[in-house]
Short mmCIF file of C-alpha atoms in Angstrom, two decimals:
data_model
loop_
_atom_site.label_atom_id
_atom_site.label_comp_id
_atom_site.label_asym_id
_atom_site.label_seq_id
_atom_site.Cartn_x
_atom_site.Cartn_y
_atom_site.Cartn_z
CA UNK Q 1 10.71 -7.40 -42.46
CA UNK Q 2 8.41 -9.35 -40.24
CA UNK Q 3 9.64 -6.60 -36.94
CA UNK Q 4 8.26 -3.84 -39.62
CA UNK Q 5 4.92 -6.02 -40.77
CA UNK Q 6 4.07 -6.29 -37.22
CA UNK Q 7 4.96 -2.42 -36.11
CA UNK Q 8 2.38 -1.70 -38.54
CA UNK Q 9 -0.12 -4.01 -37.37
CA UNK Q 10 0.15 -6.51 -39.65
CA UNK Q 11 0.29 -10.09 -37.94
CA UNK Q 12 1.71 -12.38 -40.46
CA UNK Q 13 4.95 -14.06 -39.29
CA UNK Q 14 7.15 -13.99 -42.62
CA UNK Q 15 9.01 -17.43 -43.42
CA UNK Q 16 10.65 -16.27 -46.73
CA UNK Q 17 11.20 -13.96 -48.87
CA UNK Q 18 12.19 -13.57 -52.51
CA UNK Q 19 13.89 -10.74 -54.37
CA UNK Q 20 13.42 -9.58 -57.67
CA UNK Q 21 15.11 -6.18 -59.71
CA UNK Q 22 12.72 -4.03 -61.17
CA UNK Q 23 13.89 -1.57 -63.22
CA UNK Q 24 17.33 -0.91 -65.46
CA UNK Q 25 20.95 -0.83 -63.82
CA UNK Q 26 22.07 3.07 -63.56
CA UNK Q 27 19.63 4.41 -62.35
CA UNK Q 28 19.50 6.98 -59.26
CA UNK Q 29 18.00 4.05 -57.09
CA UNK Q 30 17.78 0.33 -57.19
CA UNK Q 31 14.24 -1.27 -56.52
CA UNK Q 32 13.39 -4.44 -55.48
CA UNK Q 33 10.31 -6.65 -55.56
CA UNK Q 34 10.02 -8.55 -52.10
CA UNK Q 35 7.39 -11.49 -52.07
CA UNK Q 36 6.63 -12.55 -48.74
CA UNK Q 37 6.24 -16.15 -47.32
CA UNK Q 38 4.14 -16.35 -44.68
CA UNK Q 39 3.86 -19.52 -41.99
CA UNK Q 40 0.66 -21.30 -42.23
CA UNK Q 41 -2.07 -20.25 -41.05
CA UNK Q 42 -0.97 -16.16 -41.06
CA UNK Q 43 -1.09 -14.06 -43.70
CA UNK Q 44 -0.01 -9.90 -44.77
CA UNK Q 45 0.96 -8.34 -48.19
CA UNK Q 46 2.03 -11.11 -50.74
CA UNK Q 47 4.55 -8.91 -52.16
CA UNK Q 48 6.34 -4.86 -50.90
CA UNK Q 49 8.45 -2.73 -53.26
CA UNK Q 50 11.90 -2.01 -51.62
CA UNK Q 51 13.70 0.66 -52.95
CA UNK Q 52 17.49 2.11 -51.80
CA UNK Q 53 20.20 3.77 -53.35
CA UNK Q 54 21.79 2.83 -56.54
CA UNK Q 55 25.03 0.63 -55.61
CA UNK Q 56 27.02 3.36 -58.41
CA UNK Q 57 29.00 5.60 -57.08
CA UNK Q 58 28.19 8.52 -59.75
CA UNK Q 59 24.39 8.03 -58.85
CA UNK Q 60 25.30 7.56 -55.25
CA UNK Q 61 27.22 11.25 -54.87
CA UNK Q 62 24.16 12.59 -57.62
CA UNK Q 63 21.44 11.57 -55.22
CA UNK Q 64 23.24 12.64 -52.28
CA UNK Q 65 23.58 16.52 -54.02
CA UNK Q 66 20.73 16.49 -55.47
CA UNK Q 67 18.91 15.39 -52.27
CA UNK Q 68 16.25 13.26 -54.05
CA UNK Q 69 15.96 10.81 -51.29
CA UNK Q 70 15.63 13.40 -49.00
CA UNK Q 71 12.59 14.77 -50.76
CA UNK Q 72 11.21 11.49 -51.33
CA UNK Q 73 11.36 10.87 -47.51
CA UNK Q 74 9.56 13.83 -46.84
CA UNK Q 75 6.87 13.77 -49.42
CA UNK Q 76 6.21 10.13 -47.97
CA UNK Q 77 5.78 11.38 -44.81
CA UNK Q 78 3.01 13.83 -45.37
CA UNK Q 79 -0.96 12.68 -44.31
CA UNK Q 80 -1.53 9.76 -46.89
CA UNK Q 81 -4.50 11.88 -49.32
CA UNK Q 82 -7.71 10.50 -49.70
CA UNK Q 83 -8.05 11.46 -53.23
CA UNK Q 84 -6.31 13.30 -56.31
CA UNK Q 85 -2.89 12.04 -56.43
CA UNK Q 86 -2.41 9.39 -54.12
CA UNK Q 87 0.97 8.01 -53.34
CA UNK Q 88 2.06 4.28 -52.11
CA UNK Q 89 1.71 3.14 -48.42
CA UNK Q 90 5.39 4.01 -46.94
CA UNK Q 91 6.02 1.10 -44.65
CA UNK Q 92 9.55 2.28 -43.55
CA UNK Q 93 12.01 5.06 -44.31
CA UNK Q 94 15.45 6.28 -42.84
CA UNK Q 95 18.06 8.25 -44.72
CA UNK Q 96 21.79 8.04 -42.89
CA UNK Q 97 22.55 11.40 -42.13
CA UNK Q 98 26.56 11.33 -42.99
CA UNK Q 99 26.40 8.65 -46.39
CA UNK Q 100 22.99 9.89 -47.60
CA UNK Q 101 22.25 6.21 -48.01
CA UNK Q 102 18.20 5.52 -47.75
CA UNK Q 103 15.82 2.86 -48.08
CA UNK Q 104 12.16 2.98 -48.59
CA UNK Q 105 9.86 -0.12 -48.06
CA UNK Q 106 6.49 0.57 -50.16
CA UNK Q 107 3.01 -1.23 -51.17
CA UNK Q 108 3.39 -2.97 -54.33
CA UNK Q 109 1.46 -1.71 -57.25
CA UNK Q 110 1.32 -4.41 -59.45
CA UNK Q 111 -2.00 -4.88 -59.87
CA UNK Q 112 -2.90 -1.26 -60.88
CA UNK Q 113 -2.23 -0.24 -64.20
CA UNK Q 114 1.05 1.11 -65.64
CA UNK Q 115 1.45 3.55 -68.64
CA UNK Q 116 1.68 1.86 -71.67
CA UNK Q 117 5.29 0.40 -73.30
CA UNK Q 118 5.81 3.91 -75.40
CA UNK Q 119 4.93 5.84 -72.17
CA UNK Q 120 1.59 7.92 -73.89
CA UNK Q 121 -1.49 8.49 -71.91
CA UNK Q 122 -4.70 7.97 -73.63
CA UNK Q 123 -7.16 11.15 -73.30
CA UNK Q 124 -9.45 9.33 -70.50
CA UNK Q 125 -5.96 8.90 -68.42
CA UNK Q 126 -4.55 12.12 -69.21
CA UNK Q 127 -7.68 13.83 -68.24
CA UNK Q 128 -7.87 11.16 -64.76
CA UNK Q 129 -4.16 12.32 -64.15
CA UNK Q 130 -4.96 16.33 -64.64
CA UNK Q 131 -7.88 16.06 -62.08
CA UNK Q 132 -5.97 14.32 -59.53
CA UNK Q 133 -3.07 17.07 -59.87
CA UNK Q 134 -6.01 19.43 -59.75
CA UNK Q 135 -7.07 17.92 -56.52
CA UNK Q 136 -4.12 17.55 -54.87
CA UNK Q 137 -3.29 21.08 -55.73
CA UNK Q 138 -6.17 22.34 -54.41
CA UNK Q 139 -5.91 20.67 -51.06
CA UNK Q 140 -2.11 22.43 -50.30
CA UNK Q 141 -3.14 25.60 -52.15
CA UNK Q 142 -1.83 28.86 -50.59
CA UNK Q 143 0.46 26.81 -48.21
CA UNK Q 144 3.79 27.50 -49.76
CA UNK Q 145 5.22 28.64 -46.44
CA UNK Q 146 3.54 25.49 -44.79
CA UNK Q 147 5.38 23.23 -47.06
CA UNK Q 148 8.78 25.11 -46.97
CA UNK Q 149 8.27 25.23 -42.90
CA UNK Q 150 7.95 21.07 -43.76
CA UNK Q 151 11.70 21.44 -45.51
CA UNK Q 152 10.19 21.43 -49.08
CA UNK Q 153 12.52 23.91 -51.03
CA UNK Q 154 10.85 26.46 -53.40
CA UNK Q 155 10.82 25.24 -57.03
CA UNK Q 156 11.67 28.58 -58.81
CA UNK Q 157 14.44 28.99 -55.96
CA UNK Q 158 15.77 26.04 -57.00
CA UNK Q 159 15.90 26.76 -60.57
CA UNK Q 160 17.41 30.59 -60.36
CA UNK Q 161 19.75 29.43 -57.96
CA UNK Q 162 20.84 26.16 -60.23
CA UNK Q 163 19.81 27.09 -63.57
CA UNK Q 164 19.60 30.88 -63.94
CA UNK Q 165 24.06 31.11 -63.43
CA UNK Q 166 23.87 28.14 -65.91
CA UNK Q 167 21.97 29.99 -68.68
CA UNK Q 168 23.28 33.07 -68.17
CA UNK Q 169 27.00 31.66 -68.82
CA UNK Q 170 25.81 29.49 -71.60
CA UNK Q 171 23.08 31.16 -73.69
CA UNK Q 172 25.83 32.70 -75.81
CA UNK Q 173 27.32 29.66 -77.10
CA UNK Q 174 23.86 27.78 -76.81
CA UNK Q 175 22.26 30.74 -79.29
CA UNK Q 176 25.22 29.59 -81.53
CA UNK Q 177 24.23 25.62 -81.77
CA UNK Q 178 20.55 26.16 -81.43
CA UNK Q 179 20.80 28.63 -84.77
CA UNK Q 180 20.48 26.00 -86.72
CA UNK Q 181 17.56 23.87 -85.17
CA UNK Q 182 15.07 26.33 -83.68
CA UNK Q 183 13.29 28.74 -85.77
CA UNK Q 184 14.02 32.12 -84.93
CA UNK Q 185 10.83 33.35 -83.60
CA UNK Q 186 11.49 30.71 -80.67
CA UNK Q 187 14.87 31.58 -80.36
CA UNK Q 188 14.14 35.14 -79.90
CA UNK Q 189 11.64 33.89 -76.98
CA UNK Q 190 14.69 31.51 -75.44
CA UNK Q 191 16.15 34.51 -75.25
CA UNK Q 192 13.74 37.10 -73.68
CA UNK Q 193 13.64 34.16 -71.06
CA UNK Q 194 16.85 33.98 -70.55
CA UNK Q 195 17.21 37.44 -69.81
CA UNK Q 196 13.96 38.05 -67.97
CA UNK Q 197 14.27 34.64 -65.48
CA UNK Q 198 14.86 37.08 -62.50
CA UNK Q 199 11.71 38.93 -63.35
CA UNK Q 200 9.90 35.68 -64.16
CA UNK Q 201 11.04 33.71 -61.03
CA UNK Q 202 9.58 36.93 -58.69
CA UNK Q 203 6.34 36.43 -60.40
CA UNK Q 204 6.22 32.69 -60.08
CA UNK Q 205 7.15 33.45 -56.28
CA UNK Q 206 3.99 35.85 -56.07
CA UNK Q 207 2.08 33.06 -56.94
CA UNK Q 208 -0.17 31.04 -54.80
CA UNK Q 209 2.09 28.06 -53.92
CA UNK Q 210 1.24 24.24 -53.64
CA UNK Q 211 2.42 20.89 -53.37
CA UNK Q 212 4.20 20.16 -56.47
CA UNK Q 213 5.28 16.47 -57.55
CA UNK Q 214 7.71 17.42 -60.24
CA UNK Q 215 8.08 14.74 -62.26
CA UNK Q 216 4.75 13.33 -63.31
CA UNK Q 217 5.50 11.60 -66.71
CA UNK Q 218 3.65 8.78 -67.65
CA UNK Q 219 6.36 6.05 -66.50
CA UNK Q 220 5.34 6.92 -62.27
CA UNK Q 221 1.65 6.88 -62.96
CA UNK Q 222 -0.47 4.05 -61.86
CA UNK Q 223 -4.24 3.56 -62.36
CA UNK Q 224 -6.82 2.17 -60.46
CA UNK Q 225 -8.99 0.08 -62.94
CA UNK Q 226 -11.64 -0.25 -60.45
CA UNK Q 227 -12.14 3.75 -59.00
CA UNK Q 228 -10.24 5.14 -61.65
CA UNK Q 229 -7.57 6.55 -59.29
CA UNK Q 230 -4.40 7.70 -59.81
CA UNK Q 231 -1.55 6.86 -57.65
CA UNK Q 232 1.84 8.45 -58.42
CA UNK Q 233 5.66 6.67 -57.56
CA UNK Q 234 9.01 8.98 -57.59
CA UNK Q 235 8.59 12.05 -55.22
CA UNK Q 236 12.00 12.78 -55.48
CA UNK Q 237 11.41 16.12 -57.04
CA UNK Q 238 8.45 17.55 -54.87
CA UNK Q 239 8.16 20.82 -53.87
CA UNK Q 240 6.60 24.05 -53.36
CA UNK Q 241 5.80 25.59 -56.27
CA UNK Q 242 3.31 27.20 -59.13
CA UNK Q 243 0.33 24.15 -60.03
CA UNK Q 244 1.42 24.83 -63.80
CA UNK Q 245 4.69 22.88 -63.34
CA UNK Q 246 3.06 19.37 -63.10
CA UNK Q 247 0.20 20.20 -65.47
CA UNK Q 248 2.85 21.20 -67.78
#
């Protein structure tokens, strides 16, 4: 940890460290708090975020199929923005090719401010979060082959290659269960959808194409009390895709 502290300019010698889980057991990763030690008279960040992959095996062979490390990496590695949706400093991260095993050293966001215990945004930080998306939007707008050139998949690909078979095989039986709990004007639309997806997907595709997080609920948002930023954790779903998917 000190090797990496210094690489990045930082010249605190570390003495000790201490670890601390964040976050519940099962989950596709396991994340650490690391507070840092320093010997007198140097100093660096009091405390880094570590983050690997879940010690599970289910969420182990998940993450490897799924690739959400691999996404991660590679949203991390992008030029750091300088506003809309900012993401944490990425101090290290490697990925073994063969095991799929990863680790990602971040900054610590601790002393911005989380989403609230029953995960709602108020208006003022749902409106803070929909600029930001608008801004970072705006700056990758019309580069959809850029990003796919930078190995980030398509996000309507994704779905009519994972999805679409699913649907297709299981809206039958799905029509059946759902009878009884969706009214049938929405049903009818499930349906159209179902049927149409090909048709829908090529006019998502026609779309102008951006930088797309993919998962920004409340839970990976982080605000700045001071500027009123909005820094967001969890990349492991970005893509290239239609600006409607995070807004929605």
């Amino acid at each position: 940890l000190g090797g990496l502290l210094r690489e990045a300019g930082v010249e605190g010698e570390v003495e000790a460290i201490a670890l601390e889980r964040i976050g519940e057991v099962g989950q596709m990763s396991t994340v650490f708090r690391v507070r840092m030690t320093y010997r007198t008279g140097s100093e660096g960040p009091a405390s880094l975020v570590v983050k690997t992959t879940a010690p599970e095996l289910r969420q182990r062979v998940l993450n490897a199929g799924l690739g959400m490390f691999t996404a991660e990496l590679r949203a991390y590695r992008l030029p750091a923005p300088s506003r809309g949706l900012l993401r944490p400093r990425c101090w290290y991260g490697e990925q073994r090719p063969i095991s799929r095993t990863s680790l990602l050293v971040l900054d610590d966001l601790s002393a911005w401010r989380g989403a609230p215990a029953d995960a709602k945004l108020t208006p003022a930080d749902a409106l803070r979060v929909a600029a930001a998306l608008g801004e970072q939007h705006a700056a990758w707008w019309g580069r959809g082959e850029e990003l796919r050139a930078r190995g980030f998949p398509c996000a309507s690909g994704m779905t009519r290659a994972s999805l679409g078979p699913m649907c297709a095989l299981g809206w039958s039986r799905g029509r059946e269960i759902m009878a009884e709990l969706v009214d049938q004007e929405s049903l009818a639309l499930l349906g159209h959808i179902v049927r149409r997806q090909e048709a829908i997907g090529r006019r998502l595709d026609a779309e102008p194409q951006t930088l797309v997080h993919g998962d920004p609920n409340a839970n990976n948002l982080f605000f700045d009390a001071a500027g009123g930023r909005v820094c967001a954790i969890d990349w492991q779903t970005s893509r290239s895709g239609s600006w409607a998917e995070d807004l929605a």
